[in-house]
CSV table of C-alpha atoms in Angstrom, one decimal:
chain,number,residue,atom,x,y,z
A,1,UNK,CA,-7.5,-2.0,19.9
A,2,UNK,CA,-6.6,-5.7,20.4
A,3,UNK,CA,-2.7,-5.0,20.4
A,4,UNK,CA,-0.9,-7.7,22.1
A,5,UNK,CA,1.9,-5.1,22.8
A,6,UNK,CA,1.9,-3.4,25.3
A,7,UNK,CA,3.6,0.8,24.9
A,8,UNK,CA,5.2,0.7,28.5
A,9,UNK,CA,7.4,-2.7,27.1
A,10,UNK,CA,8.7,-0.6,23.8
A,11,UNK,CA,11.3,1.4,23.8
A,12,UNK,CA,13.2,3.3,21.2
A,13,UNK,CA,15.9,1.1,19.6
A,14,UNK,CA,13.4,-2.3,20.7
A,15,UNK,CA,13.7,-4.5,17.0
A,16,UNK,CA,11.4,-6.5,16.0
A,17,UNK,CA,11.7,-10.1,14.5
A,18,UNK,CA,12.8,-10.4,11.1
A,19,UNK,CA,11.1,-11.3,8.1
A,20,UNK,CA,12.3,-12.7,4.7
A,21,UNK,CA,9.4,-13.2,1.7
A,22,UNK,CA,10.1,-15.0,-1.7
A,23,UNK,CA,8.7,-13.4,-4.7
A,24,UNK,CA,7.7,-15.3,-7.2
A,25,UNK,CA,6.3,-14.1,-10.9
A,26,UNK,CA,3.2,-16.6,-10.2
A,27,UNK,CA,3.0,-14.1,-6.8
A,28,UNK,CA,3.1,-11.3,-8.6
A,29,UNK,CA,0.5,-12.7,-10.5
A,30,UNK,CA,-1.7,-13.6,-7.8
A,31,UNK,CA,-1.1,-10.1,-6.4
A,32,UNK,CA,-2.6,-8.6,-9.4
A,33,UNK,CA,-5.3,-10.4,-10.1
A,34,UNK,CA,-6.1,-9.0,-5.9
A,35,UNK,CA,-5.3,-6.1,-6.0
A,36,UNK,CA,-6.5,-5.4,-9.8
A,37,UNK,CA,-3.6,-3.6,-10.6
A,38,UNK,CA,-2.7,-5.2,-14.5
A,39,UNK,CA,-0.2,-3.1,-15.4
A,40,UNK,CA,2.3,-5.5,-17.6
A,41,UNK,CA,5.1,-4.0,-16.1
A,42,UNK,CA,4.6,-6.8,-13.3
A,43,UNK,CA,4.5,-9.7,-15.8
A,44,UNK,CA,5.6,-9.0,-19.3
A,45,UNK,CA,9.0,-8.7,-19.5
A,46,UNK,CA,8.7,-7.3,-23.5
A,47,UNK,CA,6.7,-4.2,-21.8
A,48,UNK,CA,8.9,-4.2,-18.6
A,49,UNK,CA,12.4,-3.6,-20.9
A,50,UNK,CA,10.8,-1.2,-23.4
A,51,UNK,CA,10.2,1.1,-20.9
A,52,UNK,CA,13.6,0.8,-19.5
A,53,UNK,CA,13.0,-1.4,-16.2
A,54,UNK,CA,15.8,-4.7,-15.3
A,55,UNK,CA,12.6,-7.0,-15.9
A,56,UNK,CA,9.6,-8.0,-15.3
A,57,UNK,CA,9.0,-6.1,-11.6
A,58,UNK,CA,7.1,-6.0,-8.1
A,59,UNK,CA,4.2,-4.2,-7.6
A,60,UNK,CA,5.8,-1.6,-5.2
A,61,UNK,CA,2.1,-2.7,-3.6
A,62,UNK,CA,3.5,-5.9,-2.7
A,63,UNK,CA,6.2,-4.8,-1.1
A,64,UNK,CA,4.7,-2.7,1.1
A,65,UNK,CA,2.4,-5.4,1.9
A,66,UNK,CA,4.8,-7.7,2.8
A,67,UNK,CA,7.2,-5.2,4.7
A,68,UNK,CA,3.3,-4.4,6.8
A,69,UNK,CA,3.7,-8.1,7.8
A,70,UNK,CA,6.5,-7.1,10.0
A,71,UNK,CA,5.2,-4.2,12.4
A,72,UNK,CA,1.4,-6.3,12.4
A,73,UNK,CA,3.0,-9.6,13.3
A,74,UNK,CA,5.1,-7.8,15.7
A,75,UNK,CA,2.0,-5.9,17.2
A,76,UNK,CA,-0.4,-9.2,17.1
A,77,UNK,CA,-3.3,-6.9,15.3
A,78,UNK,CA,-3.9,-5.6,11.7
A,79,UNK,CA,-6.0,-2.9,12.5
A,80,UNK,CA,-3.5,-1.4,15.0
A,81,UNK,CA,-1.7,-0.2,11.9
A,82,UNK,CA,-3.0,3.4,12.0
A,83,UNK,CA,-0.5,5.5,9.9
A,84,UNK,CA,2.5,3.6,6.7
A,85,UNK,CA,4.2,5.6,4.5
A,86,UNK,CA,7.2,4.5,1.9
A,87,UNK,CA,9.1,5.7,-1.0
A,88,UNK,CA,9.9,3.6,-3.7
A,89,UNK,CA,13.6,3.8,-4.1
A,90,UNK,CA,14.9,0.8,-6.1
A,91,UNK,CA,12.8,-1.9,-8.6
A,92,UNK,CA,12.3,-5.5,-7.0
A,93,UNK,CA,13.1,-7.3,-10.6
A,94,UNK,CA,11.6,-10.7,-10.1
A,95,UNK,CA,13.1,-13.2,-12.7
A,96,UNK,CA,11.2,-16.4,-14.4
A,97,UNK,CA,12.1,-19.1,-12.6
A,98,UNK,CA,11.0,-21.0,-9.1
A,99,UNK,CA,13.0,-18.8,-6.8
A,100,UNK,CA,12.3,-15.7,-7.7
A,101,UNK,CA,13.0,-12.6,-5.6
A,102,UNK,CA,13.9,-12.4,-2.3
A,103,UNK,CA,12.6,-9.3,-0.2
A,104,UNK,CA,13.7,-8.9,3.9
A,105,UNK,CA,12.3,-6.4,6.2
A,106,UNK,CA,13.7,-5.0,9.3
A,107,UNK,CA,12.1,-3.0,11.4
A,108,UNK,CA,13.2,-1.2,14.6
A,109,UNK,CA,10.7,1.2,17.2
A,110,UNK,CA,11.8,5.0,15.9
A,111,UNK,CA,10.0,6.7,19.0
A,112,UNK,CA,6.6,5.9,21.6
A,113,UNK,CA,4.7,8.5,21.9
A,114,UNK,CA,2.3,9.6,25.2
A,115,UNK,CA,-0.6,8.8,23.4
A,116,UNK,CA,0.8,4.7,23.2
A,117,UNK,CA,1.6,5.6,19.0
A,118,UNK,CA,5.2,4.4,19.0
A,119,UNK,CA,6.1,4.8,14.9
A,120,UNK,CA,8.3,2.1,13.2
A,121,UNK,CA,11.1,2.4,10.6
A,122,UNK,CA,11.6,0.1,8.6
A,123,UNK,CA,14.1,-1.2,5.8
A,124,UNK,CA,13.2,-3.0,3.7
A,125,UNK,CA,15.8,-4.8,1.2
A,126,UNK,CA,16.1,-7.1,-1.8
A,127,UNK,CA,19.4,-8.3,-3.1
A,128,UNK,CA,21.3,-6.6,-0.4
A,129,UNK,CA,19.6,-3.2,-1.6
A,130,UNK,CA,17.4,-0.6,0.2
A,131,UNK,CA,14.5,-0.9,-2.6
A,132,UNK,CA,12.0,1.3,0.0
A,133,UNK,CA,13.6,4.7,0.2
A,134,UNK,CA,11.5,5.0,3.8
A,135,UNK,CA,9.1,3.0,5.3
A,136,UNK,CA,7.6,4.7,8.3
A,137,UNK,CA,4.2,2.2,10.0
A,138,UNK,CA,2.7,3.6,12.8
A,139,UNK,CA,0.8,1.4,15.7
A,140,UNK,CA,-1.1,1.9,18.3
A,141,UNK,CA,0.1,-0.1,21.2
A,142,UNK,CA,-2.1,-2.2,24.2
B,1,UNK,CA,4.3,18.3,-20.9
B,2,UNK,CA,4.5,19.5,-17.6
B,3,UNK,CA,1.7,19.2,-15.4
B,4,UNK,CA,-0.7,22.7,-14.6
B,5,UNK,CA,-0.1,23.5,-11.1
B,6,UNK,CA,-3.8,25.2,-11.1
B,7,UNK,CA,-4.8,21.4,-11.1
B,8,UNK,CA,-3.7,21.2,-7.7
B,9,UNK,CA,-6.8,21.0,-5.6
B,10,UNK,CA,-9.5,20.1,-8.0
B,11,UNK,CA,-11.4,17.2,-7.0
B,12,UNK,CA,-12.8,14.8,-8.6
B,13,UNK,CA,-16.6,12.9,-8.0
B,14,UNK,CA,-16.7,10.0,-4.9
B,15,UNK,CA,-16.9,6.7,-7.0
B,16,UNK,CA,-19.4,4.2,-7.0
B,17,UNK,CA,-20.4,2.5,-3.8
B,18,UNK,CA,-18.0,-0.2,-3.1
B,19,UNK,CA,-19.0,-3.4,-1.4
B,20,UNK,CA,-15.9,-5.2,0.9
B,21,UNK,CA,-16.5,-8.6,0.5
B,22,UNK,CA,-15.3,-11.8,3.3
B,23,UNK,CA,-13.8,-13.4,0.5
B,24,UNK,CA,-12.2,-9.9,-1.8
B,25,UNK,CA,-10.6,-9.5,2.1
B,26,UNK,CA,-9.6,-13.6,2.0
B,27,UNK,CA,-8.3,-13.1,-1.0
B,28,UNK,CA,-6.0,-10.3,-1.6
B,29,UNK,CA,-4.7,-11.5,2.5
B,30,UNK,CA,-3.5,-14.9,0.6
B,31,UNK,CA,-1.9,-12.7,-2.1
B,32,UNK,CA,0.6,-10.9,0.3
B,33,UNK,CA,0.8,-14.0,2.9
B,34,UNK,CA,-0.8,-12.9,5.5
B,35,UNK,CA,-2.0,-15.7,7.4
B,36,UNK,CA,-3.9,-13.8,10.7
B,37,UNK,CA,-7.3,-15.3,10.8
B,38,UNK,CA,-9.0,-12.5,11.5
B,39,UNK,CA,-9.0,-12.2,8.0
B,40,UNK,CA,-10.7,-15.1,6.8
B,41,UNK,CA,-12.5,-16.0,10.0
B,42,UNK,CA,-15.3,-14.4,10.6
B,43,UNK,CA,-14.8,-15.6,14.8
B,44,UNK,CA,-11.3,-15.2,15.1
B,45,UNK,CA,-12.2,-11.6,13.9
B,46,UNK,CA,-14.6,-10.8,16.7
B,47,UNK,CA,-13.3,-12.9,19.4
B,48,UNK,CA,-9.8,-10.4,18.7
B,49,UNK,CA,-12.4,-7.3,19.6
B,50,UNK,CA,-13.7,-6.7,15.5
B,51,UNK,CA,-17.1,-6.1,13.6
B,52,UNK,CA,-16.7,-8.3,11.2
B,53,UNK,CA,-13.6,-9.8,9.5
B,54,UNK,CA,-11.0,-7.2,8.7
B,55,UNK,CA,-8.8,-5.7,5.8
B,56,UNK,CA,-4.7,-6.2,5.5
B,57,UNK,CA,-3.6,-2.5,6.3
B,58,UNK,CA,-2.9,-1.8,2.6
B,59,UNK,CA,-6.1,-3.5,1.4
B,60,UNK,CA,-8.1,-0.1,0.3
B,61,UNK,CA,-5.7,0.2,-2.5
B,62,UNK,CA,-7.8,-1.7,-4.3
B,63,UNK,CA,-10.1,1.2,-4.7
B,64,UNK,CA,-8.1,4.4,-4.2
B,65,UNK,CA,-6.1,3.0,-7.3
B,66,UNK,CA,-8.1,2.8,-9.8
B,67,UNK,CA,-9.8,6.0,-8.3
B,68,UNK,CA,-6.8,7.7,-8.5
B,69,UNK,CA,-6.5,6.2,-12.1
B,70,UNK,CA,-10.2,9.4,-13.2
B,71,UNK,CA,-6.9,11.6,-12.4
B,72,UNK,CA,-4.9,9.8,-13.9
B,73,UNK,CA,-7.2,10.2,-17.2
B,74,UNK,CA,-9.0,13.1,-17.1
B,75,UNK,CA,-7.9,15.4,-19.8
B,76,UNK,CA,-6.5,17.8,-18.2
B,77,UNK,CA,-3.4,15.6,-16.7
B,78,UNK,CA,-3.6,12.9,-19.4
B,79,UNK,CA,-1.0,10.9,-17.7
B,80,UNK,CA,0.8,8.4,-20.6
B,81,UNK,CA,0.4,5.5,-18.1
B,82,UNK,CA,2.9,3.1,-19.7
B,83,UNK,CA,5.5,5.6,-18.3
B,84,UNK,CA,4.3,6.4,-14.7
B,85,UNK,CA,5.5,4.4,-12.2
B,86,UNK,CA,4.6,4.5,-8.2
B,87,UNK,CA,6.8,7.1,-6.5
B,88,UNK,CA,5.2,7.2,-3.2
B,89,UNK,CA,2.2,5.2,-0.9
B,90,UNK,CA,1.0,6.9,2.5
B,91,UNK,CA,-2.6,5.4,4.4
B,92,UNK,CA,-3.9,6.5,7.4
B,93,UNK,CA,-6.7,4.6,8.6
B,94,UNK,CA,-9.5,6.5,10.6
B,95,UNK,CA,-10.4,2.5,11.2
B,96,UNK,CA,-10.1,-0.8,9.5
B,97,UNK,CA,-11.9,-1.9,6.4
B,98,UNK,CA,-13.9,-4.6,7.3
B,99,UNK,CA,-16.5,-7.2,5.4
B,100,UNK,CA,-19.6,-5.5,4.9
B,101,UNK,CA,-18.3,-1.9,5.1
B,102,UNK,CA,-19.9,0.4,1.5
B,103,UNK,CA,-17.1,2.7,0.6
B,104,UNK,CA,-16.4,5.1,-1.8
B,105,UNK,CA,-13.6,6.8,-3.1
B,106,UNK,CA,-12.3,10.7,-3.8
B,107,UNK,CA,-10.0,11.4,-5.0
B,108,UNK,CA,-7.9,15.0,-5.0
B,109,UNK,CA,-4.4,16.4,-6.6
B,110,UNK,CA,-2.9,17.1,-3.5
B,111,UNK,CA,0.8,18.1,-5.2
B,112,UNK,CA,2.3,18.5,-9.1
B,113,UNK,CA,5.3,18.8,-9.6
B,114,UNK,CA,8.5,18.8,-12.4
B,115,UNK,CA,11.7,17.2,-11.1
B,116,UNK,CA,14.6,15.8,-13.6
B,117,UNK,CA,12.1,15.9,-16.4
B,118,UNK,CA,9.7,14.1,-14.6
B,119,UNK,CA,6.5,14.7,-14.1
B,120,UNK,CA,5.3,14.0,-9.9
B,121,UNK,CA,1.3,13.5,-9.5
B,122,UNK,CA,0.6,13.4,-5.9
B,123,UNK,CA,-3.3,12.5,-5.4
B,124,UNK,CA,-5.5,12.2,-2.2
B,125,UNK,CA,-8.0,9.9,-1.8
B,126,UNK,CA,-10.6,9.3,0.7
B,127,UNK,CA,-12.3,6.3,2.0
B,128,UNK,CA,-15.4,7.1,3.7
B,129,UNK,CA,-18.4,4.9,3.8
B,130,UNK,CA,-21.6,6.3,1.8
B,131,UNK,CA,-23.0,7.7,4.8
B,132,UNK,CA,-19.6,9.9,5.8
B,133,UNK,CA,-17.9,7.7,7.9
B,134,UNK,CA,-14.1,8.5,7.7
B,135,UNK,CA,-12.5,5.2,7.6
B,136,UNK,CA,-8.3,5.7,5.3
B,137,UNK,CA,-6.6,8.1,2.9
B,138,UNK,CA,-4.8,7.0,0.4
B,139,UNK,CA,-2.0,9.9,-0.5
B,140,UNK,CA,0.2,8.6,-3.8
B,141,UNK,CA,2.7,10.1,-5.9
B,142,UNK,CA,3.1,8.6,-8.8
B,143,UNK,CA,6.6,9.9,-11.3
B,144,UNK,CA,5.9,9.9,-15.0
B,145,UNK,CA,9.3,9.4,-16.2
B,146,UNK,CA,10.6,11.9,-18.8
B,147,UNK,CA,7.6,13.0,-19.7
B,148,UNK,CA,8.1,16.9,-18.4
């Protein structure tokens, strides 16, 4: 483990640096290719609206991955994330323009255990609305 | 049609071996904007205490999504994929996935529920090395809207 944040320096209520990500249609295409998730609701306006969505939406797994970056950047080691659980509450609609959608990630330590593990509770929003109804990451601290 | 509760506990054969490549890890890291050099530079990864470049925490979805697809396509499950949305996802990591890993993914149905006209299917995909070393477990809740 090479986490750079020490358990001794972390308390319940410790806030993580906020991150904001821009997500465009091009990002969705790139993520589709990298992940192998080619569900057309992530690239076809026609299919997305046919199934009742507001339009093309981001992969929930992309939002989940972006949210994890706030945690791994804070802890200093992508390998320190041992448990990660999210509920997808609301889709992130990504308009077909050059700006796309903005996803903002805030994190706060909700628990610190004797074992040097901390639970980080994440709040992930887009357009002022929570898009993950639950997002919790457990990290192994140094 | 509501999913049959008798499906709970059904397991499927392990997937074919998936060999994790450095380039695939780099491609996935780029797609999520993860710029930590431990994903792309073996020297940096070793300096940080890893044997090889390591994958970002949600990389396992590359294997587990298609493994869960086996469940969705089971004729006894037969969810209409065009109506399926991802409700929930959990990863439990026993260790990081790294380049050179030869992994197999084994899906199991953990739960089925019908809520408000939707079918909810919970699949767990256990990822191990081909020698059986536990690497991670990925649990997905898939929601088929208006099918129950």
